[in-house]
Amino acid sequence: MKRLSALLLSVVWVFSGCVSDEENAQILLEKDIQKIETYVTQNPIASVKDVIDGGTGIRMYWTQLSGSGHKVALGDTVFVNYTGKLLNNIVFDTSIEATAKANNLFNANRDYEPLEFIVGRGMVIPGFEFAVFNMEKGDKATVIMPSLYAYGSQGNGGIPPNSPLLFELELVNIKDNPLADD
């Protein structure tokens, strides 16, 4: 019996090496999309506009459209209030002090203010940047992203590896790229 188990483990190990990283990523993406579909079915998100990006599986639900017309462009500096959650609705991070306190995440040594980053520089996870790039100043949206566009197989702090994530976002301000052609 031990020999059979060892043989079986060897065969599984050999064949697992035959699956490419690309195939593994596709399998993981499909699993994440199913988890996201289950989440959305069980936790409907009221929205005034929604989009599902077929290529990435990222879903966006606008809870408020500002109508400002001030769109994000590459190189712009954006200021975003956010709350990040796992798909079990556990908050893992936020830029909002009241939300941090309500979820026992408050850190007196942290400044609770909108996250500032330059769009297109890879300063945040891809799914977060994708969502902000599709918003206008003043919009509020919920974005749900597969793990491939979050922290992937590495995870991050309290975020387990291969975790699809949900972010509630408010695009507070956009500082236009001073080098952009008008």
PDB file of N, CA and C in Angstrom, residues 1-10:
ATOM      1  N   MET A   1       0.824  -1.186   0.000  1.00  0.00           N
ATOM      2  CA  MET A   1       0.000   0.000   0.000  1.00  0.00           C
ATOM      3  C   MET A   1       0.872   1.255   0.000  1.00  0.00           C
ATOM      4  N   LYS A   2       1.965   1.226   0.788  1.00  0.00           N
ATOM      5  CA  LYS A   2       2.852   2.381   0.828  1.00  0.00           C
ATOM      6  C   LYS A   2       3.491   2.610  -0.539  1.00  0.00           C
ATOM      7  N   ARG A   3       3.826   1.513  -1.229  1.00  0.00           N
ATOM      8  CA  ARG A   3       4.448   1.638  -2.540  1.00  0.00           C
ATOM      9  C   ARG A   3       3.459   2.226  -3.543  1.00  0.00           C
ATOM     10  N   LEU A   4       2.193   1.819  -3.444  1.00  0.00           N
ATOM     11  CA  LEU A   4       1.163   2.336  -4.337  1.00  0.00           C
ATOM     12  C   LEU A   4       0.962   3.835  -4.099  1.00  0.00           C
ATOM     13  N   SER A   5       0.936   4.227  -2.845  1.00  0.00           N
ATOM     14  CA  SER A   5       0.785   5.656  -2.517  1.00  0.00           C
ATOM     15  C   SER A   5       1.972   6.454  -3.031  1.00  0.00           C
ATOM     16  N   ALA A   6       3.165   5.911  -2.848  1.00  0.00           N
ATOM     17  CA  ALA A   6       4.364   6.601  -3.324  1.00  0.00           C
ATOM     18  C   ALA A   6       4.338   6.709  -4.847  1.00  0.00           C
ATOM     19  N   LEU A   7       3.928   5.635  -5.521  1.00  0.00           N
ATOM     20  CA  LEU A   7       3.831   5.645  -6.969  1.00  0.00           C
ATOM     21  C   LEU A   7       2.794   6.665  -7.434  1.00  0.00           C
ATOM     22  N   LEU A   8       1.653   6.673  -6.788  1.00  0.00           N
ATOM     23  CA  LEU A   8       0.588   7.612  -7.141  1.00  0.00           C
ATOM     24  C   LEU A   8       1.051   9.051  -6.950  1.00  0.00           C
ATOM     25  N   LEU A   9       1.718   9.326  -5.840  1.00  0.00           N
ATOM     26  CA  LEU A   9       2.248  10.667  -5.600  1.00  0.00           C
ATOM     27  C   LEU A   9       3.265  11.056  -6.664  1.00  0.00           C
ATOM     28  N   SER A  10       4.114  10.111  -7.055  1.00  0.00           N
ATOM     29  CA  SER A  10       5.108  10.381  -8.097  1.00  0.00           C
ATOM     30  C   SER A  10       4.446  10.706  -9.427  1.00  0.00           C
TER      31      SER A  10
END
